[in-house]
């Protein structure tokens, strides 16, 4: 069982808990989530209004990240085209995607902490500043997301949990493609010794300010996905 104290065995982890390999997984998970969501929006934006009004995109049934939002927020995400039931259309969803962009910018920006990873408090502070920024194109979307109950931790929870489920051997969705990616990354990691923190997701959650367990409920994840596969699987 993971501890909440630093368990570094390589001697090079950021503040004794975040290894280079774990950070790579989190950064790649952030990029995946943002790019996948952005591609959905690009698809929507490239389709004429007369078509989307008949065949709207239902993001809640397509984008896995939506399942990391509590029901009270998730139900406010309407389809791509505004309707009588969802007059705001996909504004809340676009605000949620904007949060992933904020996290990505915090990772890639000039002021980024090259060894650490954005925490709930860091992301929340940035969202508050952007929300109040006049003339910022994402301010309206972020405000819509937050005004409807959206929090920074929901996006971060998604990033960390999908890193575990899709990008680590602990997850049920760690398929051949992702194993290949790890094999490629191994050459980049050869200067970074393996560490006990490389797969310690519970420790990462605590250090980043998340709850001990994910709040996300993804339909295609097995109910026992937190348990290691048995010899019969």
PDB file of C-alpha atoms in Angstrom:
ATOM      1  CA  UNK A   1       0.000   0.000   0.000  1.00  0.00           C
ATOM      2  CA  UNK A   2       1.275   3.454  -0.854  1.00  0.00           C
ATOM      3  CA  UNK A   3       2.376   5.809   1.858  1.00  0.00           C
ATOM      4  CA  UNK A   4       1.711   9.528   1.917  1.00  0.00           C
ATOM      5  CA  UNK A   5       5.366  10.250   2.640  1.00  0.00           C
ATOM      6  CA  UNK A   6       8.164  10.410   0.084  1.00  0.00           C
ATOM      7  CA  UNK A   7       9.381   6.946  -0.909  1.00  0.00           C
ATOM      8  CA  UNK A   8      12.111   7.814  -3.435  1.00  0.00           C
ATOM      9  CA  UNK A   9      14.658   5.072  -4.090  1.00  0.00           C
ATOM     10  CA  UNK A  10      16.525   6.763  -6.965  1.00  0.00           C
ATOM     11  CA  UNK A  11      17.603   9.882  -5.102  1.00  0.00           C
ATOM     12  CA  UNK A  12      16.452  12.184  -7.924  1.00  0.00           C
ATOM     13  CA  UNK A  13      12.697  12.614  -7.435  1.00  0.00           C
ATOM     14  CA  UNK A  14      11.255  16.121  -7.220  1.00  0.00           C
ATOM     15  CA  UNK A  15      10.809  16.832  -3.507  1.00  0.00           C
ATOM     16  CA  UNK A  16      11.345  13.123  -2.917  1.00  0.00           C
ATOM     17  CA  UNK A  17       8.050  11.964  -4.465  1.00  0.00           C
ATOM     18  CA  UNK A  18       7.704  12.776  -8.203  1.00  0.00           C
ATOM     19  CA  UNK A  19       9.965  10.674 -10.411  1.00  0.00           C
ATOM     20  CA  UNK A  20      10.909  11.583 -13.979  1.00  0.00           C
ATOM     21  CA  UNK A  21       8.994   8.611 -15.350  1.00  0.00           C
ATOM     22  CA  UNK A  22       5.850   9.473 -13.433  1.00  0.00           C
ATOM     23  CA  UNK A  23       6.064  13.079 -14.577  1.00  0.00           C
ATOM     24  CA  UNK A  24       6.375  11.927 -18.204  1.00  0.00           C
ATOM     25  CA  UNK A  25       3.217   9.844 -17.823  1.00  0.00           C
ATOM     26  CA  UNK A  26       1.293  12.764 -16.340  1.00  0.00           C
ATOM     27  CA  UNK A  27       2.469  15.173 -19.030  1.00  0.00           C
ATOM     28  CA  UNK A  28       1.582  12.732 -21.806  1.00  0.00           C
ATOM     29  CA  UNK A  29      -1.825  12.092 -20.235  1.00  0.00           C
ATOM     30  CA  UNK A  30      -2.461  15.853 -20.158  1.00  0.00           C
ATOM     31  CA  UNK A  31      -1.571  16.184 -23.825  1.00  0.00           C
ATOM     32  CA  UNK A  32      -3.753  13.221 -24.794  1.00  0.00           C
ATOM     33  CA  UNK A  33      -6.809  14.497 -22.947  1.00  0.00           C
ATOM     34  CA  UNK A  34      -6.514  18.006 -24.353  1.00  0.00           C
ATOM     35  CA  UNK A  35      -5.801  16.953 -27.931  1.00  0.00           C
ATOM     36  CA  UNK A  36      -8.648  14.411 -27.988  1.00  0.00           C
ATOM     37  CA  UNK A  37     -11.129  16.952 -26.636  1.00  0.00           C
ATOM     38  CA  UNK A  38      -9.866  19.641 -28.983  1.00  0.00           C
ATOM     39  CA  UNK A  39     -10.287  17.301 -31.956  1.00  0.00           C
ATOM     40  CA  UNK A  40     -13.959  16.840 -31.043  1.00  0.00           C
ATOM     41  CA  UNK A  41     -14.440  20.598 -30.977  1.00  0.00           C
ATOM     42  CA  UNK A  42     -12.664  20.992 -34.297  1.00  0.00           C
ATOM     43  CA  UNK A  43     -14.968  18.386 -35.799  1.00  0.00           C
ATOM     44  CA  UNK A  44     -17.966  20.269 -34.474  1.00  0.00           C
ATOM     45  CA  UNK A  45     -16.690  23.651 -35.639  1.00  0.00           C
ATOM     46  CA  UNK A  46     -16.087  22.300 -39.127  1.00  0.00           C
ATOM     47  CA  UNK A  47     -19.636  21.045 -39.642  1.00  0.00           C
ATOM     48  CA  UNK A  48     -22.340  23.389 -40.991  1.00  0.00           C
ATOM     49  CA  UNK A  49     -24.985  24.520 -38.492  1.00  0.00           C
ATOM     50  CA  UNK A  50     -27.815  22.967 -40.482  1.00  0.00           C
ATOM     51  CA  UNK A  51     -26.214  19.549 -39.981  1.00  0.00           C
ATOM     52  CA  UNK A  52     -25.262  19.878 -36.312  1.00  0.00           C
ATOM     53  CA  UNK A  53     -28.781  20.987 -35.470  1.00  0.00           C
ATOM     54  CA  UNK A  54     -29.990  17.606 -36.746  1.00  0.00           C
ATOM     55  CA  UNK A  55     -26.993  15.497 -35.693  1.00  0.00           C
ATOM     56  CA  UNK A  56     -25.479  17.199 -32.632  1.00  0.00           C
ATOM     57  CA  UNK A  57     -22.364  15.771 -31.002  1.00  0.00           C
ATOM     58  CA  UNK A  58     -23.086  14.380 -27.537  1.00  0.00           C
ATOM     59  CA  UNK A  59     -19.755  14.882 -25.794  1.00  0.00           C
ATOM     60  CA  UNK A  60     -20.869  13.041 -22.660  1.00  0.00           C
ATOM     61  CA  UNK A  61     -21.043   9.798 -24.655  1.00  0.00           C
ATOM     62  CA  UNK A  62     -17.802  10.302 -26.587  1.00  0.00           C
ATOM     63  CA  UNK A  63     -15.224  11.944 -24.336  1.00  0.00           C
ATOM     64  CA  UNK A  64     -13.980   9.830 -21.413  1.00  0.00           C
ATOM     65  CA  UNK A  65     -12.931  12.945 -19.504  1.00  0.00           C
ATOM     66  CA  UNK A  66     -16.572  13.965 -19.028  1.00  0.00           C
ATOM     67  CA  UNK A  67     -17.027  11.016 -16.660  1.00  0.00           C
ATOM     68  CA  UNK A  68     -14.681  12.660 -14.168  1.00  0.00           C
ATOM     69  CA  UNK A  69     -17.204  15.419 -13.596  1.00  0.00           C
ATOM     70  CA  UNK A  70     -19.790  14.948 -10.835  1.00  0.00           C
ATOM     71  CA  UNK A  71     -23.321  14.324 -12.068  1.00  0.00           C
ATOM     72  CA  UNK A  72     -24.431  17.836 -11.098  1.00  0.00           C
ATOM     73  CA  UNK A  73     -21.900  19.311 -13.536  1.00  0.00           C
ATOM     74  CA  UNK A  74     -22.080  16.584 -16.159  1.00  0.00           C
ATOM     75  CA  UNK A  75     -25.811  17.060 -16.658  1.00  0.00           C
ATOM     76  CA  UNK A  76     -25.179  20.698 -17.575  1.00  0.00           C
ATOM     77  CA  UNK A  77     -23.073  19.696 -20.561  1.00  0.00           C
ATOM     78  CA  UNK A  78     -25.400  19.869 -23.508  1.00  0.00           C
ATOM     79  CA  UNK A  79     -24.846  18.534 -27.023  1.00  0.00           C
ATOM     80  CA  UNK A  80     -22.941  20.590 -29.569  1.00  0.00           C
ATOM     81  CA  UNK A  81     -26.065  22.349 -30.827  1.00  0.00           C
ATOM     82  CA  UNK A  82     -28.163  24.438 -28.389  1.00  0.00           C
ATOM     83  CA  UNK A  83     -31.595  23.013 -27.676  1.00  0.00           C
ATOM     84  CA  UNK A  84     -34.627  23.834 -25.581  1.00  0.00           C
ATOM     85  CA  UNK A  85     -33.286  21.612 -22.790  1.00  0.00           C
ATOM     86  CA  UNK A  86     -29.704  22.905 -23.136  1.00  0.00           C
ATOM     87  CA  UNK A  87     -29.827  26.508 -24.353  1.00  0.00           C
ATOM     88  CA  UNK A  88     -26.115  26.983 -23.596  1.00  0.00           C
ATOM     89  CA  UNK A  89     -25.189  24.070 -25.836  1.00  0.00           C
ATOM     90  CA  UNK A  90     -21.614  22.934 -25.279  1.00  0.00           C
ATOM     91  CA  UNK A  91     -20.315  26.045 -23.503  1.00  0.00           C
ATOM     92  CA  UNK A  92     -19.663  24.207 -20.216  1.00  0.00           C
ATOM     93  CA  UNK A  93     -17.842  21.434 -22.075  1.00  0.00           C
ATOM     94  CA  UNK A  94     -15.687  23.970 -23.894  1.00  0.00           C
ATOM     95  CA  UNK A  95     -14.857  25.509 -20.529  1.00  0.00           C
ATOM     96  CA  UNK A  96     -13.814  22.094 -19.233  1.00  0.00           C
ATOM     97  CA  UNK A  97     -11.538  21.629 -22.250  1.00  0.00           C
ATOM     98  CA  UNK A  98     -10.091  25.079 -21.545  1.00  0.00           C
ATOM     99  CA  UNK A  99      -9.030  23.814 -18.108  1.00  0.00           C
ATOM    100  CA  UNK A 100      -6.967  21.048 -19.730  1.00  0.00           C
ATOM    101  CA  UNK A 101      -5.388  23.740 -21.910  1.00  0.00           C
ATOM    102  CA  UNK A 102      -4.532  25.749 -18.787  1.00  0.00           C
ATOM    103  CA  UNK A 103      -2.833  22.704 -17.243  1.00  0.00           C
ATOM    104  CA  UNK A 104      -0.926  22.060 -20.466  1.00  0.00           C
ATOM    105  CA  UNK A 105       0.204  25.696 -20.543  1.00  0.00           C
ATOM    106  CA  UNK A 106       1.354  25.469 -16.928  1.00  0.00           C
ATOM    107  CA  UNK A 107       3.498  22.489 -17.922  1.00  0.00           C
ATOM    108  CA  UNK A 108       4.888  24.039 -21.116  1.00  0.00           C
ATOM    109  CA  UNK A 109       5.075  27.719 -20.165  1.00  0.00           C
ATOM    110  CA  UNK A 110       8.200  29.764 -19.563  1.00  0.00           C
ATOM    111  CA  UNK A 111       7.449  29.877 -15.843  1.00  0.00           C
ATOM    112  CA  UNK A 112       6.800  26.141 -15.635  1.00  0.00           C
ATOM    113  CA  UNK A 113       8.373  24.108 -12.869  1.00  0.00           C
ATOM    114  CA  UNK A 114      10.388  21.698 -14.997  1.00  0.00           C
ATOM    115  CA  UNK A 115      10.632  19.134 -12.220  1.00  0.00           C
ATOM    116  CA  UNK A 116       7.215  19.353 -10.603  1.00  0.00           C
ATOM    117  CA  UNK A 117       3.633  19.126 -11.848  1.00  0.00           C
ATOM    118  CA  UNK A 118       0.706  21.564 -11.404  1.00  0.00           C
ATOM    119  CA  UNK A 119      -1.300  20.935  -8.239  1.00  0.00           C
ATOM    120  CA  UNK A 120      -4.979  21.612  -7.582  1.00  0.00           C
ATOM    121  CA  UNK A 121      -4.138  24.903  -5.860  1.00  0.00           C
ATOM    122  CA  UNK A 122      -1.820  26.058  -8.669  1.00  0.00           C
ATOM    123  CA  UNK A 123      -4.417  25.298 -11.341  1.00  0.00           C
ATOM    124  CA  UNK A 124      -7.216  26.905  -9.315  1.00  0.00           C
ATOM    125  CA  UNK A 125      -5.198  30.102  -8.910  1.00  0.00           C
ATOM    126  CA  UNK A 126      -4.533  30.278 -12.644  1.00  0.00           C
ATOM    127  CA  UNK A 127      -8.205  29.671 -13.473  1.00  0.00           C
ATOM    128  CA  UNK A 128      -9.281  32.477 -11.143  1.00  0.00           C
ATOM    129  CA  UNK A 129      -6.870  34.899 -12.810  1.00  0.00           C
ATOM    130  CA  UNK A 130      -7.918  33.896 -16.324  1.00  0.00           C
ATOM    131  CA  UNK A 131     -11.582  34.089 -15.422  1.00  0.00           C
ATOM    132  CA  UNK A 132     -11.179  37.710 -14.389  1.00  0.00           C
ATOM    133  CA  UNK A 133      -8.992  38.646 -17.359  1.00  0.00           C
ATOM    134  CA  UNK A 134     -10.814  41.050 -19.632  1.00  0.00           C
ATOM    135  CA  UNK A 135     -10.514  40.308 -23.306  1.00  0.00           C
ATOM    136  CA  UNK A 136      -9.166  36.792 -22.796  1.00  0.00           C
ATOM    137  CA  UNK A 137     -10.860  34.465 -25.271  1.00  0.00           C
ATOM    138  CA  UNK A 138     -11.067  31.603 -22.788  1.00  0.00           C
ATOM    139  CA  UNK A 139     -12.331  33.702 -19.851  1.00  0.00           C
ATOM    140  CA  UNK A 140     -16.006  33.335 -20.810  1.00  0.00           C
ATOM    141  CA  UNK A 141     -15.694  29.570 -21.219  1.00  0.00           C
ATOM    142  CA  UNK A 142     -13.799  29.093 -17.960  1.00  0.00           C
ATOM    143  CA  UNK A 143     -16.378  31.253 -16.177  1.00  0.00           C
ATOM    144  CA  UNK A 144     -19.213  29.134 -17.600  1.00  0.00           C
ATOM    145  CA  UNK A 145     -17.499  25.958 -16.405  1.00  0.00           C
ATOM    146  CA  UNK A 146     -16.838  27.306 -12.910  1.00  0.00           C
ATOM    147  CA  UNK A 147     -20.250  28.962 -12.565  1.00  0.00           C
ATOM    148  CA  UNK A 148     -21.818  25.565 -13.208  1.00  0.00           C
ATOM    149  CA  UNK A 149     -19.846  23.844 -10.457  1.00  0.00           C
ATOM    150  CA  UNK A 150     -16.659  22.996 -12.337  1.00  0.00           C
ATOM    151  CA  UNK A 151     -13.420  22.766 -10.357  1.00  0.00           C
ATOM    152  CA  UNK A 152      -9.754  22.404 -11.251  1.00  0.00           C
ATOM    153  CA  UNK A 153      -9.534  19.079  -9.457  1.00  0.00           C
ATOM    154  CA  UNK A 154     -11.936  17.341 -11.847  1.00  0.00           C
ATOM    155  CA  UNK A 155      -9.612  17.801 -14.818  1.00  0.00           C
ATOM    156  CA  UNK A 156      -6.536  16.923 -12.762  1.00  0.00           C
ATOM    157  CA  UNK A 157      -8.268  13.813 -11.409  1.00  0.00           C
ATOM    158  CA  UNK A 158      -8.932  12.757 -14.997  1.00  0.00           C
ATOM    159  CA  UNK A 159      -5.304  13.318 -16.020  1.00  0.00           C
ATOM    160  CA  UNK A 160      -3.861  11.313 -13.136  1.00  0.00           C
ATOM    161  CA  UNK A 161      -6.364   8.468 -13.337  1.00  0.00           C
ATOM    162  CA  UNK A 162      -6.101   8.055 -17.118  1.00  0.00           C
ATOM    163  CA  UNK A 163      -2.307   8.057 -16.772  1.00  0.00           C
ATOM    164  CA  UNK A 164      -2.730   5.100 -14.444  1.00  0.00           C
ATOM    165  CA  UNK A 165      -5.357   3.292 -16.499  1.00  0.00           C
ATOM    166  CA  UNK A 166      -3.972   3.907 -19.989  1.00  0.00           C
ATOM    167  CA  UNK A 167      -0.273   4.682 -19.613  1.00  0.00           C
ATOM    168  CA  UNK A 168       0.958   2.364 -16.880  1.00  0.00           C
ATOM    169  CA  UNK A 169       1.112  -1.425 -16.462  1.00  0.00           C
ATOM    170  CA  UNK A 170      -1.285  -1.042 -13.518  1.00  0.00           C
ATOM    171  CA  UNK A 171      -4.171  -0.120 -15.811  1.00  0.00           C
ATOM    172  CA  UNK A 172      -6.715  -2.198 -17.699  1.00  0.00           C
ATOM    173  CA  UNK A 173      -6.244  -0.077 -20.813  1.00  0.00           C
ATOM    174  CA  UNK A 174      -2.487  -0.429 -21.014  1.00  0.00           C
ATOM    175  CA  UNK A 175      -2.617  -1.938 -24.488  1.00  0.00           C
ATOM    176  CA  UNK A 176       0.030  -2.916 -27.035  1.00  0.00           C
ATOM    177  CA  UNK A 177       0.196   0.621 -28.442  1.00  0.00           C
ATOM    178  CA  UNK A 178       0.911   2.175 -25.064  1.00  0.00           C
ATOM    179  CA  UNK A 179       3.424  -0.537 -24.240  1.00  0.00           C
ATOM    180  CA  UNK A 180       5.212   0.396 -27.458  1.00  0.00           C
ATOM    181  CA  UNK A 181       5.229   4.058 -26.416  1.00  0.00           C
ATOM    182  CA  UNK A 182       6.794   3.051 -23.107  1.00  0.00           C
ATOM    183  CA  UNK A 183       9.442   1.060 -24.953  1.00  0.00           C
ATOM    184  CA  UNK A 184      10.313   4.142 -27.012  1.00  0.00           C
ATOM    185  CA  UNK A 185      10.371   6.350 -23.929  1.00  0.00           C
ATOM    186  CA  UNK A 186      12.641   3.853 -22.207  1.00  0.00           C
ATOM    187  CA  UNK A 187      15.512   5.160 -24.324  1.00  0.00           C
ATOM    188  CA  UNK A 188      14.815   8.665 -23.004  1.00  0.00           C
ATOM    189  CA  UNK A 189      14.630   7.346 -19.464  1.00  0.00           C
ATOM    190  CA  UNK A 190      17.902   5.439 -19.586  1.00  0.00           C
ATOM    191  CA  UNK A 191      19.594   8.248 -17.654  1.00  0.00           C
ATOM    192  CA  UNK A 192      16.863   8.111 -15.019  1.00  0.00           C
ATOM    193  CA  UNK A 193      17.100   5.193 -12.634  1.00  0.00           C
ATOM    194  CA  UNK A 194      13.923   3.249 -11.952  1.00  0.00           C
ATOM    195  CA  UNK A 195      12.259   4.335  -8.721  1.00  0.00           C
ATOM    196  CA  UNK A 196       9.610   3.098  -6.307  1.00  0.00           C
ATOM    197  CA  UNK A 197       7.715   6.297  -7.123  1.00  0.00           C
ATOM    198  CA  UNK A 198       7.420   5.495 -10.841  1.00  0.00           C
ATOM    199  CA  UNK A 199       3.995   3.889 -10.351  1.00  0.00           C
ATOM    200  CA  UNK A 200       2.937   5.298  -6.986  1.00  0.00           C
ATOM    201  CA  UNK A 201      -0.236   7.014  -8.139  1.00  0.00           C
ATOM    202  CA  UNK A 202      -1.833   7.187  -4.659  1.00  0.00           C
ATOM    203  CA  UNK A 203       1.161   9.209  -3.456  1.00  0.00           C
ATOM    204  CA  UNK A 204       0.920  11.513  -6.471  1.00  0.00           C
ATOM    205  CA  UNK A 205      -2.780  12.103  -5.816  1.00  0.00           C
ATOM    206  CA  UNK A 206      -2.106  13.157  -2.236  1.00  0.00           C
ATOM    207  CA  UNK A 207       0.787  15.430  -3.167  1.00  0.00           C
ATOM    208  CA  UNK A 208      -1.196  17.154  -5.930  1.00  0.00           C
ATOM    209  CA  UNK A 209      -4.134  17.825  -3.609  1.00  0.00           C
ATOM    210  CA  UNK A 210      -6.536  15.206  -4.973  1.00  0.00           C
ATOM    211  CA  UNK A 211      -8.736  12.786  -3.062  1.00  0.00           C
ATOM    212  CA  UNK A 212      -7.187   9.405  -2.270  1.00  0.00           C
ATOM    213  CA  UNK A 213      -9.406   7.694  -4.864  1.00  0.00           C
ATOM    214  CA  UNK A 214     -10.607   8.964  -8.210  1.00  0.00           C
ATOM    215  CA  UNK A 215     -14.119  10.376  -8.347  1.00  0.00           C
ATOM    216  CA  UNK A 216     -14.453   9.365 -11.980  1.00  0.00           C
ATOM    217  CA  UNK A 217     -16.772   6.553 -13.022  1.00  0.00           C
ATOM    218  CA  UNK A 218     -15.947   5.497 -16.567  1.00  0.00           C
ATOM    219  CA  UNK A 219     -18.457   3.012 -18.052  1.00  0.00           C
ATOM    220  CA  UNK A 220     -15.907   0.929 -19.971  1.00  0.00           C
ATOM    221  CA  UNK A 221     -13.569   0.519 -16.991  1.00  0.00           C
ATOM    222  CA  UNK A 222     -13.948  -2.805 -15.222  1.00  0.00           C
ATOM    223  CA  UNK A 223     -15.371  -2.648 -11.708  1.00  0.00           C
ATOM    224  CA  UNK A 224     -12.236  -4.358 -10.406  1.00  0.00           C
ATOM    225  CA  UNK A 225      -9.807  -2.271 -12.469  1.00  0.00           C
ATOM    226  CA  UNK A 226      -7.956  -1.204  -9.319  1.00  0.00           C
ATOM    227  CA  UNK A 227      -6.898  -4.794  -8.692  1.00  0.00           C
ATOM    228  CA  UNK A 228      -3.945  -6.404 -10.490  1.00  0.00           C
ATOM    229  CA  UNK A 229      -4.840  -9.047 -13.101  1.00  0.00           C
ATOM    230  CA  UNK A 230      -4.858 -12.611 -11.836  1.00  0.00           C
ATOM    231  CA  UNK A 231      -2.769 -15.383 -13.368  1.00  0.00           C
ATOM    232  CA  UNK A 232      -5.885 -16.621 -15.164  1.00  0.00           C
ATOM    233  CA  UNK A 233      -6.390 -13.362 -17.091  1.00  0.00           C
TER     234      UNK A 233
END
